[in-house]
Amino acid sequence: MQTLAFWILLLIFLGAFAAQVARRVQLIAAAPQTFSLDNLGVRTSRFVVDVLLQWRTIQERPFTGLMHAFVFWGFVAFGGYTLTEFLYGLGIVDLTHAGWFHAYRLALTPFAGAVLLGIVYLFIRRAFVRPVALGPKVSIESLVIALFIATLMTTFLLTFRLEEGGVAERVNWWVHAIVILAFMALIPASKHLHLVLSPVTVFLKSTELGNLPNLDFEKEQVGLETVKDLGSKSVLDAFTCVECGRCQVNCPAWGAGKELNPKTIILQTQGALLAGERERKLGEVYSEKVLWQCTTCGACENQCPVGIEHLPILIGARRGLASNGDAPEYLGAMYNNLERRSNIWGLGYDQRTKFVTSAELEIFDAAKHDVMVWLGCAGSFDADFQKSLKSMFAILRTCGVKFGVLSKEKCNGDPAKRTGNEYMYQELANANIADLKAAGPKTILTSCPHCVKTIGDDYKKFGYEVEIVHSSVYIEELTREKLAADTSREKVTFHDPCYLGRYAGKVDEPRALLERFGADISEVERNRENPYCCGAGGGLLFNDKEEEQGTRISDVRFKQLQATGANTVVTACPFCSIMLKGAGASAQSDTQFVDLMTYVNGKLQPRA
Ligand code: SF4
Ligand code: SF4
């Protein structure tokens, strides 16, 4: 009788579970296939670190993350116990009296204690503390799930106290079993589906941050226009979101009071998919305005503990808008510049030639030079940044490095790519690749982190591979034993560029250089691999600052830098430098901004 009742209950709850899961699986299967299994080694180690060890969850919020990890580890540890009890309940086999099962039960008691501790903490946090990342509404379903988990642990612990075969023990067994079944039925329609999906989502997450495969124009790909264009990984992502809000609180746009909230983007995707709105335009699902507020800093997908990738959705939707001529006006001017003059400012190439001549640069010759220096748009045309490059040239010459530049360069295409103008990006990239192939450098040196990402990662998608190194990394190694510094110490702060710290993971080299050359670094909040963006990325260097919603991102960052008490801010990206100098000027501050190369060179040769 008991066995029959359990079979009936299991089939009812399993049916409810399967029906809801099937709906989601169907939506994933119907989406254009974007799953990839390249770099299996990297994926496997990330799975161990982020799923099994829960490192990403713990890293950002150590205590809360640890409490969550207790629940997760308990969930895994109890798997065998639940299976054994279910096999008994279904009358298949009774292993509950086996010696190993008693030992296993005993071993589970510390896990039960840890899960109880974790779930009580998470319940209090969600119901009473209510951090902003979790949203204004208390999720009733989360509270119910917390009660379920607490009940499961309590009923498990009671099995050690209750007399076997007694009424209390039977009631306790049934409560435990029914709560598990109800939990199972509740999972698919809730954010707790991440329990099932997140290991898969983490494994399938691209090994490249901000991975944007090229559009294939021969296949008439134009980017994401409607809900049905979302790729299978994005659809899986939408059902995996645990609504923790880590992406939200780390997003510089959200932090500066803009409408963009990466968590909302994922939840809106989920809502549109479940509502069957396949033909709905993504510009309506998210609002066009929001799509253009993203700086592509990568903080959202880098912080997400369950492997969700926001940038393929955000930039994919931008591509859809740009291909229909719906990009904002300020981008139109930048696109014109790229089209007519192949650089973001639309300046004549004679200015680059003048700089090449005044800096006494040679044209790169693979037989003669150790390294090719890539100037980039800023290096070719921005007078301030050219001073920084001259500092780098001086260091290279002092160390005896032979270097040259291309006779002509086009913009690497980053501003076109990240704003969705894929056609223009591919034109620029292909032209540069042809020139680079003809010149044949083994190593390219640049001071622009966006050039590192685009030439180093994005050009690989055209089959062109070259080592491209940021100046902070190259000069750190070069000067390690060759140059002595002026010994006076100075308090400075360092702003990690998103495309250097987060995308390339280069955070130690600029600090090692600074410290070696006399800097006592006063670290700013949001530093190293998780910096707060300067606000320039994703084409936002060109937007109308006066029309910007909320506070300017650069102003928020400048205040954070000021709060360190250092009067010198060292930067390592031409665009960070432009944005932060602008913020400093608006605040009428006397803070000094110095590029890393200028700082190092100044310690070798007294500043003028
Ligand atoms: S990439 Fe940066 S700006 Fe864009 S949504 Fe993510 S966190 Fe926000
Ligand atoms: S997308 Fe990731 S980080 Fe953002 S709320 Fe969902 S699970 Fe959390």
Coordinates of N, CA, C and O in Angstrom, one line a residue, residues 285-377:
V285 N 11.5 44.1 -26.7 CA 11.6 43.3 -25.4 C 12.5 44.1 -24.4 O 12.1 44.1 -23.2
Y286 N 13.6 44.6 -24.9 CA 14.5 45.3 -23.9 C 14.4 46.8 -23.9 O 14.9 47.4 -23.0
S287 N 13.9 47.4 -24.9 CA 14.0 48.8 -25.2 C 15.3 49.2 -25.9 O 16.4 48.8 -25.4
E288 N 15.2 49.9 -27.0 CA 16.4 50.2 -27.8 C 17.4 51.1 -26.9 O 18.6 50.9 -27.0
K289 N 16.8 52.0 -26.2 CA 17.7 52.9 -25.4 C 18.6 52.1 -24.5 O 19.8 52.4 -24.4
V290 N 18.0 51.1 -23.8 CA 18.8 50.3 -22.9 C 20.0 49.6 -23.6 O 21.1 49.5 -23.1
L291 N 19.7 49.1 -24.8 CA 20.7 48.3 -25.5 C 22.0 49.2 -25.8 O 23.1 48.7 -25.9
W292 N 21.7 50.5 -26.0 CA 22.9 51.4 -26.3 C 23.6 51.9 -25.1 O 24.5 52.7 -25.2
Q293 N 23.1 51.5 -23.9 CA 23.8 52.0 -22.7 C 24.9 51.1 -22.2 O 25.6 51.4 -21.2
C294 N 25.1 49.9 -22.8 CA 26.1 49.0 -22.4 C 27.5 49.4 -22.9 O 27.7 49.7 -24.0
T295 N 28.5 49.4 -21.9 CA 29.9 49.8 -22.3 C 30.7 48.6 -22.8 O 31.9 48.7 -23.1
T296 N 30.1 47.4 -22.7 CA 30.7 46.1 -23.1 C 31.9 45.8 -22.1 O 32.8 45.1 -22.5
C297 N 31.8 46.3 -20.9 CA 32.9 46.1 -19.9 C 33.1 44.7 -19.5 O 34.1 44.3 -19.1
G298 N 32.0 43.9 -19.7 CA 32.1 42.4 -19.4 C 31.9 42.1 -18.0 O 32.0 40.9 -17.6
A299 N 31.6 43.1 -17.1 CA 31.5 42.7 -15.7 C 30.3 41.8 -15.4 O 30.5 40.9 -14.6
C300 N 29.2 41.9 -16.1 CA 28.1 41.1 -15.9 C 28.4 39.6 -16.1 O 28.2 38.8 -15.2
E301 N 28.9 39.3 -17.3 CA 29.1 37.9 -17.5 C 30.3 37.3 -16.8 O 30.4 36.1 -16.5
N302 N 31.2 38.2 -16.4 CA 32.4 37.8 -15.7 C 32.0 37.4 -14.2 O 32.6 36.6 -13.6
Q303 N 31.0 38.1 -13.7 CA 30.6 37.9 -12.3 C 29.5 36.9 -12.1 O 29.3 36.4 -11.1
C304 N 28.8 36.6 -13.2 CA 27.7 35.6 -13.1 C 28.2 34.3 -12.6 O 29.0 33.7 -13.3
P305 N 27.6 33.8 -11.5 CA 28.1 32.5 -11.0 C 27.6 31.3 -11.8 O 28.0 30.2 -11.5
V306 N 26.6 31.5 -12.7 CA 26.0 30.3 -13.4 C 26.3 30.3 -14.9 O 25.6 29.6 -15.6
G307 N 27.3 31.0 -15.3 CA 27.8 30.9 -16.7 C 26.9 31.6 -17.7 O 27.0 31.3 -18.9
I308 N 26.2 32.6 -17.3 CA 25.3 33.4 -18.3 C 26.2 34.4 -19.0 O 27.0 35.1 -18.4
E309 N 25.9 34.5 -20.4 CA 26.7 35.4 -21.2 C 25.7 36.5 -21.7 O 24.8 36.2 -22.5
H310 N 25.9 37.7 -21.2 CA 25.0 38.8 -21.6 C 25.4 39.5 -22.9 O 24.6 40.0 -23.7
L311 N 26.7 39.5 -23.2 CA 27.2 40.3 -24.4 C 26.7 39.7 -25.7 O 26.4 40.5 -26.6
P312 N 26.6 38.4 -25.9 CA 26.1 38.0 -27.2 C 24.6 38.4 -27.4 O 24.2 38.7 -28.5
I313 N 23.9 38.6 -26.3 CA 22.5 39.1 -26.4 C 22.5 40.6 -26.7 O 21.9 41.1 -27.7
L314 N 23.3 41.4 -25.9 CA 23.3 42.8 -26.0 C 23.9 43.3 -27.4 O 23.3 44.1 -28.1
I315 N 25.0 42.7 -27.7 CA 25.6 43.1 -29.0 C 25.0 42.5 -30.2 O 24.8 43.1 -31.2
G316 N 24.5 41.3 -30.0 CA 23.7 40.6 -31.0 C 22.5 41.5 -31.4 O 22.2 41.7 -32.6
A317 N 21.8 42.0 -30.4 CA 20.6 42.9 -30.6 C 21.0 44.2 -31.2 O 20.4 44.8 -32.1
R318 N 22.2 44.7 -30.8 CA 22.7 45.9 -31.5 C 23.0 45.7 -33.0 O 22.7 46.6 -33.8
R319 N 23.5 44.5 -33.3 CA 23.8 44.2 -34.7 C 22.5 44.2 -35.5 O 22.4 44.7 -36.6
G320 N 21.4 43.6 -34.8 CA 20.1 43.6 -35.5 C 19.6 45.0 -35.8 O 19.1 45.4 -36.9
L321 N 19.8 45.9 -34.8 CA 19.4 47.3 -35.0 C 20.3 48.0 -36.0 O 19.8 48.7 -36.9
A322 N 21.6 47.9 -35.8 CA 22.5 48.6 -36.8 C 22.3 48.2 -38.2 O 22.3 49.0 -39.1
S323 N 22.0 46.9 -38.4 CA 21.8 46.4 -39.8 C 20.5 47.0 -40.4 O 20.4 47.0 -41.6
N324 N 19.6 47.4 -39.6 CA 18.4 48.1 -40.1 C 18.5 49.6 -40.0 O 17.5 50.3 -40.2
G325 N 19.7 50.1 -39.8 CA 19.9 51.6 -39.8 C 19.3 52.2 -38.5 O 19.0 53.4 -38.5
D326 N 19.2 51.4 -37.4 CA 18.6 52.0 -36.2 C 19.6 52.3 -35.1 O 19.3 52.3 -33.9
A327 N 20.9 52.5 -35.5 CA 21.9 52.9 -34.5 C 21.7 54.3 -34.1 O 21.2 55.1 -34.9
P328 N 22.0 54.8 -32.9 CA 21.8 56.2 -32.5 C 22.6 57.1 -33.4 O 23.7 56.7 -34.0
E329 N 22.2 58.4 -33.4 CA 22.8 59.4 -34.3 C 24.3 59.6 -34.1 O 25.0 59.7 -35.0
Y330 N 24.7 59.6 -32.8 CA 26.1 59.9 -32.5 C 27.0 58.8 -33.1 O 28.2 59.1 -33.4
L331 N 26.5 57.6 -33.3 CA 27.3 56.5 -33.9 C 27.4 56.8 -35.4 O 28.4 56.4 -36.0
G332 N 26.4 57.4 -36.0 CA 26.4 57.7 -37.4 C 27.6 58.5 -37.8 O 28.3 58.2 -38.8
A333 N 27.9 59.5 -37.0 CA 29.1 60.3 -37.2 C 30.4 59.5 -37.2 O 31.3 59.6 -38.0
M334 N 30.4 58.6 -36.1 CA 31.7 57.8 -36.0 C 31.8 56.8 -37.2 O 32.9 56.6 -37.7
Y335 N 30.7 56.2 -37.6 CA 30.7 55.3 -38.7 C 31.2 56.1 -40.0 O 31.9 55.5 -40.8
N336 N 30.7 57.3 -40.2 CA 31.1 58.1 -41.3 C 32.7 58.3 -41.3 O 33.3 58.2 -42.3
N337 N 33.2 58.6 -40.1 CA 34.6 58.8 -40.0 C 35.4 57.5 -40.3 O 36.4 57.5 -41.0
L338 N 34.8 56.4 -39.9 CA 35.5 55.1 -40.2 C 35.4 54.8 -41.7 O 36.4 54.3 -42.3
E339 N 34.3 55.1 -42.2 CA 34.1 54.8 -43.7 C 35.0 55.7 -44.6 O 35.7 55.2 -45.5
R340 N 35.0 57.0 -44.2 CA 35.8 57.9 -45.1 C 37.3 57.9 -44.8 O 38.1 58.0 -45.7
R341 N 37.6 57.9 -43.5 CA 39.0 58.1 -43.2 C 39.6 56.9 -42.4 O 40.8 57.0 -42.0
S342 N 38.8 55.8 -42.1 CA 39.3 54.6 -41.4 C 39.8 54.9 -40.0 O 40.6 54.1 -39.5
N343 N 39.4 56.0 -39.4 CA 39.7 56.2 -38.0 C 38.5 56.9 -37.3 O 37.7 57.5 -38.0
I344 N 38.4 56.7 -36.0 CA 37.2 57.1 -35.3 C 37.0 58.6 -35.3 O 35.9 59.1 -35.1
W345 N 38.0 59.4 -35.5 CA 37.9 60.9 -35.4 C 37.8 61.5 -36.8 O 37.6 62.7 -36.9
G346 N 37.9 60.7 -37.8 CA 37.8 61.2 -39.2 C 38.9 62.2 -39.6 O 38.7 63.0 -40.4
L347 N 40.1 62.0 -39.0 CA 41.2 62.9 -39.3 C 42.0 62.4 -40.5 O 42.0 61.2 -40.8
G348 N 42.7 63.3 -41.1 CA 43.5 63.0 -42.3 C 44.7 62.2 -41.9 O 45.3 62.5 -40.8
Y349 N 45.1 61.3 -42.7 CA 46.3 60.4 -42.4 C 47.6 61.1 -42.4 O 48.6 60.6 -41.9
D350 N 47.6 62.4 -42.9 CA 48.8 63.1 -42.9 C 49.3 63.4 -41.4 O 50.4 63.5 -41.1
Q351 N 48.2 63.5 -40.5 CA 48.6 63.7 -39.1 C 49.3 62.5 -38.5 O 50.3 62.7 -37.7
R352 N 48.9 61.3 -38.9 CA 49.7 60.1 -38.4 C 51.1 60.2 -39.0 O 52.1 59.9 -38.3
T353 N 51.2 60.5 -40.3 CA 52.5 60.6 -40.9 C 53.4 61.6 -40.2 O 54.6 61.3 -39.9
K354 N 52.8 62.7 -39.8 CA 53.6 63.7 -39.1 C 54.1 63.2 -37.8 O 55.3 63.4 -37.4
F355 N 53.2 62.5 -37.1 CA 53.7 61.9 -35.8 C 54.8 60.9 -36.0 O 55.8 60.8 -35.3
V356 N 54.6 60.0 -37.0 CA 55.6 59.0 -37.3 C 57.0 59.7 -37.6 O 58.0 59.2 -37.1
T357 N 56.9 60.8 -38.3 CA 58.2 61.5 -38.6 C 58.7 62.2 -37.3 O 59.9 62.0 -37.0
S358 N 57.9 62.9 -36.6 CA 58.4 63.6 -35.4 C 58.9 62.7 -34.4 O 59.8 63.0 -33.6
A359 N 58.3 61.4 -34.3 CA 58.8 60.5 -33.2 C 59.9 59.6 -33.8 O 60.4 58.7 -33.1
E360 N 60.4 60.0 -35.0 CA 61.5 59.2 -35.6 C 61.3 57.7 -35.7 O 62.1 56.9 -35.3
L361 N 60.0 57.4 -36.1 CA 59.7 55.9 -36.2 C 60.1 55.3 -37.5 O 59.9 56.0 -38.5
E362 N 60.6 54.1 -37.5 CA 60.9 53.5 -38.7 C 59.7 52.6 -39.2 O 58.9 52.2 -38.3
I363 N 59.6 52.4 -40.5 CA 58.6 51.5 -41.0 C 59.0 50.1 -40.7 O 60.2 49.7 -41.0
F364 N 58.1 49.3 -40.2 CA 58.4 47.9 -39.7 C 59.0 47.1 -40.8 O 58.5 47.0 -41.9
D365 N 60.1 46.4 -40.4 CA 60.7 45.4 -41.3 C 61.0 44.2 -40.5 O 61.8 44.2 -39.5
A366 N 60.4 43.1 -40.8 CA 60.5 41.9 -40.0 C 61.9 41.4 -39.9 O 62.3 40.8 -38.9
A367 N 62.8 41.7 -40.9 CA 64.2 41.2 -40.8 C 65.0 42.1 -39.9 O 66.1 41.7 -39.4
K368 N 64.5 43.3 -39.6 CA 65.4 44.2 -38.9 C 64.9 44.5 -37.5 O 65.6 44.8 -36.6
H369 N 63.5 44.4 -37.3 CA 63.0 44.9 -36.0 C 62.5 43.7 -35.1 O 62.1 42.7 -35.6
D370 N 62.6 43.9 -33.8 CA 62.2 42.9 -32.8 C 60.7 42.9 -32.7 O 60.1 41.8 -32.4
V371 N 60.1 44.0 -32.8 CA 58.7 44.1 -32.5 C 58.0 45.2 -33.4 O 58.7 46.2 -33.8
M372 N 56.8 45.0 -33.7 CA 56.0 46.0 -34.4 C 55.1 46.8 -33.3 O 54.5 46.2 -32.5
V373 N 55.2 48.1 -33.4 CA 54.3 48.9 -32.5 C 53.1 49.2 -33.3 O 53.1 49.8 -34.4
W374 N 51.9 48.9 -32.7 CA 50.6 49.3 -33.3 C 50.2 50.5 -32.6 O 50.0 50.6 -31.4
L375 N 50.0 51.6 -33.4 CA 49.6 52.9 -32.8 C 48.2 53.0 -32.4 O 47.8 53.5 -31.3
G376 N 47.3 52.4 -33.2 CA 45.8 52.6 -32.9 C 45.4 54.0 -33.2 O 46.2 54.9 -33.5
C377 N 44.0 54.2 -33.2 CA 43.5 55.5 -33.5 C 44.1 56.6 -32.6 O 44.5 57.7 -33.0

